[in-house]
XYZ file of C-alpha atoms in Angstrom:
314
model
C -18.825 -28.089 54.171
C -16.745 -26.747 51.709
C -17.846 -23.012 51.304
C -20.443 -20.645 50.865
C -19.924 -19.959 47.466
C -19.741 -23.306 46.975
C -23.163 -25.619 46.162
C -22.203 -29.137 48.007
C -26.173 -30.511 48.418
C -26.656 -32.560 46.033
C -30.268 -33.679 47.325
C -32.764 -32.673 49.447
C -34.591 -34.662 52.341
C -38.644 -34.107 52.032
C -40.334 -34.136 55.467
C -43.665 -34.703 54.012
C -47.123 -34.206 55.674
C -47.168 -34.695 59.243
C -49.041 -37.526 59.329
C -48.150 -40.586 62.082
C -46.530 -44.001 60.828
C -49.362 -46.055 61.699
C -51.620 -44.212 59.438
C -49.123 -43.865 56.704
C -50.429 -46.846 54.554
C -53.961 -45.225 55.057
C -53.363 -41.659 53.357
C -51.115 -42.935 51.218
C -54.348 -45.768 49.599
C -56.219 -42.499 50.086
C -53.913 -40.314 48.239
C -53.670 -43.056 45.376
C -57.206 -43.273 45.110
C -57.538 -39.560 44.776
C -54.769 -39.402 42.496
C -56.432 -42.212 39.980
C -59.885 -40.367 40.262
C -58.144 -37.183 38.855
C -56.312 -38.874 36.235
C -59.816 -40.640 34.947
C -61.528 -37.646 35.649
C -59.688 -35.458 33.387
C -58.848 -37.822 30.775
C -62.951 -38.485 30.274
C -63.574 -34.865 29.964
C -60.727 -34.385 27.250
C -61.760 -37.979 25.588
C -65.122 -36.698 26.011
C -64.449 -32.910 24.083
C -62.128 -34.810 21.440
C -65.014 -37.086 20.375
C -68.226 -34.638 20.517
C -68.121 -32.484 17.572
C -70.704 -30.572 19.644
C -68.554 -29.754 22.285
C -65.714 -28.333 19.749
C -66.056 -24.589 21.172
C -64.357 -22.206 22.989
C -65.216 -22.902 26.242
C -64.606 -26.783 25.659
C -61.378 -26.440 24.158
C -60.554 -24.061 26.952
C -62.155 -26.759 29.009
C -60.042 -29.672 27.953
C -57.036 -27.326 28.414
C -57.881 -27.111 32.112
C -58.307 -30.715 32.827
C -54.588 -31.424 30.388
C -53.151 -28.367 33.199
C -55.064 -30.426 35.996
C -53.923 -33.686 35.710
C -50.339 -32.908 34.758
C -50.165 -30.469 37.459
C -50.895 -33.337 40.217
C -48.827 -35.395 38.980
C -45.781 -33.014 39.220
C -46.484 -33.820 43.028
C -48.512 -36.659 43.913
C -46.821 -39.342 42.578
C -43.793 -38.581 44.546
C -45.145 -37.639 47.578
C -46.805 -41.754 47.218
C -42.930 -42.970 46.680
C -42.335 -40.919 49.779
C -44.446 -42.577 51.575
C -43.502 -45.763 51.390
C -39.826 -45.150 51.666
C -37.784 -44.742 54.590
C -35.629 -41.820 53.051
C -38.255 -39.584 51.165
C -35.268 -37.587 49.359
C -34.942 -36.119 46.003
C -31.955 -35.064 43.891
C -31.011 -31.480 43.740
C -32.177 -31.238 39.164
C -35.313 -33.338 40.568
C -35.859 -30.714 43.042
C -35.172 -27.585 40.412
C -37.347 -29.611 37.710
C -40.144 -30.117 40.257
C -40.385 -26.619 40.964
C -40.192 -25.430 36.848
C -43.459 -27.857 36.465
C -45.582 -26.887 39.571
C -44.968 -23.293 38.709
C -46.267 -23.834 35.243
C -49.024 -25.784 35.102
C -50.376 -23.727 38.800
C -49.508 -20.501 36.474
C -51.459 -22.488 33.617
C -54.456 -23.138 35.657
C -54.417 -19.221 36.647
C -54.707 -17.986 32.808
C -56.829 -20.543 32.375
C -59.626 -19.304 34.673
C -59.291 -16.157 33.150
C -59.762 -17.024 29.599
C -63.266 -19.450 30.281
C -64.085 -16.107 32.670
C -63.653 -13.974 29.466
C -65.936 -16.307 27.585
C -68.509 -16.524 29.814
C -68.792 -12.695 30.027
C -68.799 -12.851 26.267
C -71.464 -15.801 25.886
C -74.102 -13.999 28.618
C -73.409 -10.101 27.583
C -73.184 -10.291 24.216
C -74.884 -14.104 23.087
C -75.844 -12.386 19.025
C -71.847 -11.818 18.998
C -70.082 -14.936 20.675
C -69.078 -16.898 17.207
C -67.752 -13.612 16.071
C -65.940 -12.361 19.529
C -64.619 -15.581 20.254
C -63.550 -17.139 17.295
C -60.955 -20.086 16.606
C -58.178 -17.189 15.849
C -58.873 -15.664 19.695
C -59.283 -18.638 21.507
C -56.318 -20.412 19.867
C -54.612 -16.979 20.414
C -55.873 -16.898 24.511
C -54.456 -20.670 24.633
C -50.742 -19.585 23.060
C -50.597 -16.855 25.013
C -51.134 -18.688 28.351
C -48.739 -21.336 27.250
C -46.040 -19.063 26.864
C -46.383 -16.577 29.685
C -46.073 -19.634 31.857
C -43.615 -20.928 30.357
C -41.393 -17.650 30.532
C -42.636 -17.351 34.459
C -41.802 -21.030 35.359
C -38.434 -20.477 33.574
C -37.358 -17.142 35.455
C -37.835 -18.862 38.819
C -36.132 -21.847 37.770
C -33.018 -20.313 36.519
C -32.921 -17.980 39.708
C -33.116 -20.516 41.642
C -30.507 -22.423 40.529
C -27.977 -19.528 40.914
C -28.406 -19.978 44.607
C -25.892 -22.223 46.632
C -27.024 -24.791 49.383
C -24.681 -25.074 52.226
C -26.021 -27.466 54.880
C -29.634 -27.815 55.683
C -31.395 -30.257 52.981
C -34.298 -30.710 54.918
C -37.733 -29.181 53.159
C -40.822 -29.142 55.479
C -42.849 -30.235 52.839
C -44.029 -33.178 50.889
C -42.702 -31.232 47.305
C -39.948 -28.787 46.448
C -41.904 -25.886 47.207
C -40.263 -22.289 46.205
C -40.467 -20.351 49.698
C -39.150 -23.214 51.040
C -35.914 -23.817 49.104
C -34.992 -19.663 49.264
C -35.738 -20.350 53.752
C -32.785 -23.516 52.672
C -30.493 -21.317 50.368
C -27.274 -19.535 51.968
C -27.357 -17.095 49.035
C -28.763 -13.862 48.972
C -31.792 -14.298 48.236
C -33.178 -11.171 48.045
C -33.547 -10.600 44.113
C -35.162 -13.879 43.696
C -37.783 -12.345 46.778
C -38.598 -9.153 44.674
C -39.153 -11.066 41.473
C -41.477 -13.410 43.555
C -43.359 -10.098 44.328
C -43.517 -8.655 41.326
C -44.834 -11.569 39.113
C -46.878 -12.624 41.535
C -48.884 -9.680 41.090
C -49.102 -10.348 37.235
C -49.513 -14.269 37.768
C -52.064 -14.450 40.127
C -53.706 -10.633 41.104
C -53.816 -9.776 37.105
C -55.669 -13.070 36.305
C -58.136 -12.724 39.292
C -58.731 -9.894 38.716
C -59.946 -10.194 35.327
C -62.305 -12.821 36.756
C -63.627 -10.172 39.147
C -64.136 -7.974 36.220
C -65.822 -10.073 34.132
C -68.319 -11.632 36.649
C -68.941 -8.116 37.282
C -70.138 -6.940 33.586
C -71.960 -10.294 33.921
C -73.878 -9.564 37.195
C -74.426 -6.166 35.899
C -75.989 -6.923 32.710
C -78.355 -9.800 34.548
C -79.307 -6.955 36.798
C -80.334 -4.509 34.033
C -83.067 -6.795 32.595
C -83.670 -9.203 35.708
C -85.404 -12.060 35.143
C -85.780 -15.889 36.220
C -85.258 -17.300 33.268
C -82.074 -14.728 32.560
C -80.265 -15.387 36.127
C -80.919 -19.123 35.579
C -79.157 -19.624 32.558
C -76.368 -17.160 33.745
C -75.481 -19.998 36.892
C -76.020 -22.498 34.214
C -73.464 -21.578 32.101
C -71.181 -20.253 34.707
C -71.739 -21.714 37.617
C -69.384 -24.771 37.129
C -66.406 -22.016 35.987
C -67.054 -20.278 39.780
C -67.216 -23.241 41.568
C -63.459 -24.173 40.349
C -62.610 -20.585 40.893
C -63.576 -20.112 44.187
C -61.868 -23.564 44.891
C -58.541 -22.825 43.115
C -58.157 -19.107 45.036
C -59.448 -19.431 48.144
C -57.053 -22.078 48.613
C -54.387 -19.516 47.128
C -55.494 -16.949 49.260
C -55.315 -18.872 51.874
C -52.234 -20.003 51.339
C -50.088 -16.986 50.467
C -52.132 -13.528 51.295
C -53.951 -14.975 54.561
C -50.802 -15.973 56.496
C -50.693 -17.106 60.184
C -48.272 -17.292 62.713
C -49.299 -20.208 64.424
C -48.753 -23.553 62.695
C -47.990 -22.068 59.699
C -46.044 -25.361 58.702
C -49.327 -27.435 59.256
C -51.162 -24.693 57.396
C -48.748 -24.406 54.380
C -49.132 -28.617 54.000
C -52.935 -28.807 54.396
C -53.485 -26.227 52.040
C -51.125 -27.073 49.514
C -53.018 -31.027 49.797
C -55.881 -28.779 48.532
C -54.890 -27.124 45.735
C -52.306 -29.780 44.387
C -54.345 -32.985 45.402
C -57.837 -32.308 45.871
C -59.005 -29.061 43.441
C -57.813 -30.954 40.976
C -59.706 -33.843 41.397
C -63.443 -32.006 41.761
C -63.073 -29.929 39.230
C -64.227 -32.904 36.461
C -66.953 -33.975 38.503
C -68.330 -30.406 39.197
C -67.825 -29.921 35.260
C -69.765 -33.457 34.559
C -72.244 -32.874 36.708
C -73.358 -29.393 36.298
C -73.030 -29.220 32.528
C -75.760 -30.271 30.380
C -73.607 -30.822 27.476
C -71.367 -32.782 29.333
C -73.909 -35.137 30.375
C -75.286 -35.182 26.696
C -71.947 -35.691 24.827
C -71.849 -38.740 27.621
C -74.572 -40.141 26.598
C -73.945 -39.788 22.871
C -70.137 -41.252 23.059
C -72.059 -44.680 25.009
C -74.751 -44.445 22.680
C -72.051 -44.917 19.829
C -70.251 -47.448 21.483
C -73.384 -50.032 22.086
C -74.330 -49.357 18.351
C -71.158 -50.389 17.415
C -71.223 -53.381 19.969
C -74.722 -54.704 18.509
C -73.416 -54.150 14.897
């Protein structure tokens, strides 16, 4: 080793999940199978929102911006962590590594905004239903969607370019199955102390700010149910929100989990499992909890087929 100033790894070793060699062929026809259900998933529901002038709203193009974030944001992992396991040397070059990180931070960012724009809308949709075209009209929504983009886009990019300031002495090996940030600054031999309070600090604005909102919003929506309860009124509150807080409570309590819940104890083990969750599995339910819990979904379905076999007989 030449230095400490000096960066001489040029690639990284991934240790992957901690899963034993004879069922390695398993999880990985398990993983693959999970991984094509959330590709097809996703891709129906934007197919599906493309082709359904009824379904050209808000909350459906906020919608088929989820399921875009979704499916590009397992595939920033999943695919290698399937090369990984089926190779003998699960490494990955040092720009892999840096680009890895740029594209899980954006589209997990992306996913965060997201949530927090379809929360808006619902709050808007149940409090104020005489005023929704108005409130949240093409000009806001499209606005909403550009500002997302580029907030994570700015985040992703701040990380990235701190990160490749640091240097990388000796240890390449990540306990993980993807280049995962606390794990490369535990690697570094830098200081990496700035790139620690930054963490902290945008943190708070990237995930707390956005949840937040969501707390906020579910909030003016359970109060305003409450003022004028009824059956009919609390029913078609869960039925137009209760898909959006299934996916929320999926996508943060795994976050929670992750990074405010932490434990001493197997805290590798717990940092993998979790991860599988939010990188591998959320996204995978969240188009069948949209398809079936949504009416419209189901009826732009059926329309879209409907189509299809007209055009067959014709």
């Amino acid at each position: 080793m030449t230095g400490r100033n000096e960066t001489v790894v040029s690639e990284f070793l991934l240790l992957g999940l901690p899963i034993e060699s004879n069922y390695q062929h398993l999880f990985s026809a398990l993983f693959l199978a999970m991984y094509v259900t959330t590709v097809l998933g996703n891709l129906v529901i934007m197919v599906l929102i493309c082709l359904d002038p009824h379904l050209h709203t808000p909350m459906y193009l906020l919608l088929s911006n989820l399921s875009f974030s979704d499916l590009c944001f397992s595939s920033v992992t999943v695919p290698k962590l399937l090369q990984d396991m089926q190779s003998q040397v699960p490494s990955i070059p040092y720009a892999g590594c840096l680009t890895q990180v740029f594209f899980f931070l954006f589209f997990g960012d992306l996913d965060d905004f997201l949530l927090a724009a379809m929360a808006y809308d619902r709050y808007v949709a149940i409090c104020f239903p005489l005023h929704y075209t108005t409130i949240m009209s093409p000009k806001l929504c499209l606005s909403l969607l550009a500002l997302s983009w580029v907030l994570t886009t700015a985040h992703a990019m701040l990380h990235t370019l701190l990160m490749a300031r640091l240097h990388f002495c000796a240890d390449n090996m990540i306990p993980h199955f993807f280049c995962d940030l606390s794990a490369l600054l535990k690697l570094s031999c830098s200081d990496t102390r700035v790139n620690e309070l930054v963490i902290f600090i945008t943190g708070g604005l990237v995930v707390v700010l956005p949840f937040l909102l969501i707390i906020l919003s579910y909030a003016r929506i359970l109060s305003s149910i409450l003022k004028v309860p009824s059956a009919k009124g609390i029913c078609k509150a869960f039925s137009t929100s209760g898909s959006h807080l299934t996916v929320v409570s999926l996508f943060y309590g795994t976050v929670i989990g992750l990074y405010l819940c932490p434990s001493a104890n197997n805290s590798t083990l717990k940092e993998t499992v979790m991860s599988v969750m939010y990188t591998v599995v959320t996204p995978m339910l969240n188009p069948f909890i949209y398809s079936l819990r949504n009416r419209d979904m189901k009826g732009a379905l059926g329309r879209v087929f409907c189509k299809k076999k007209t055009l067959f007989s014709l």
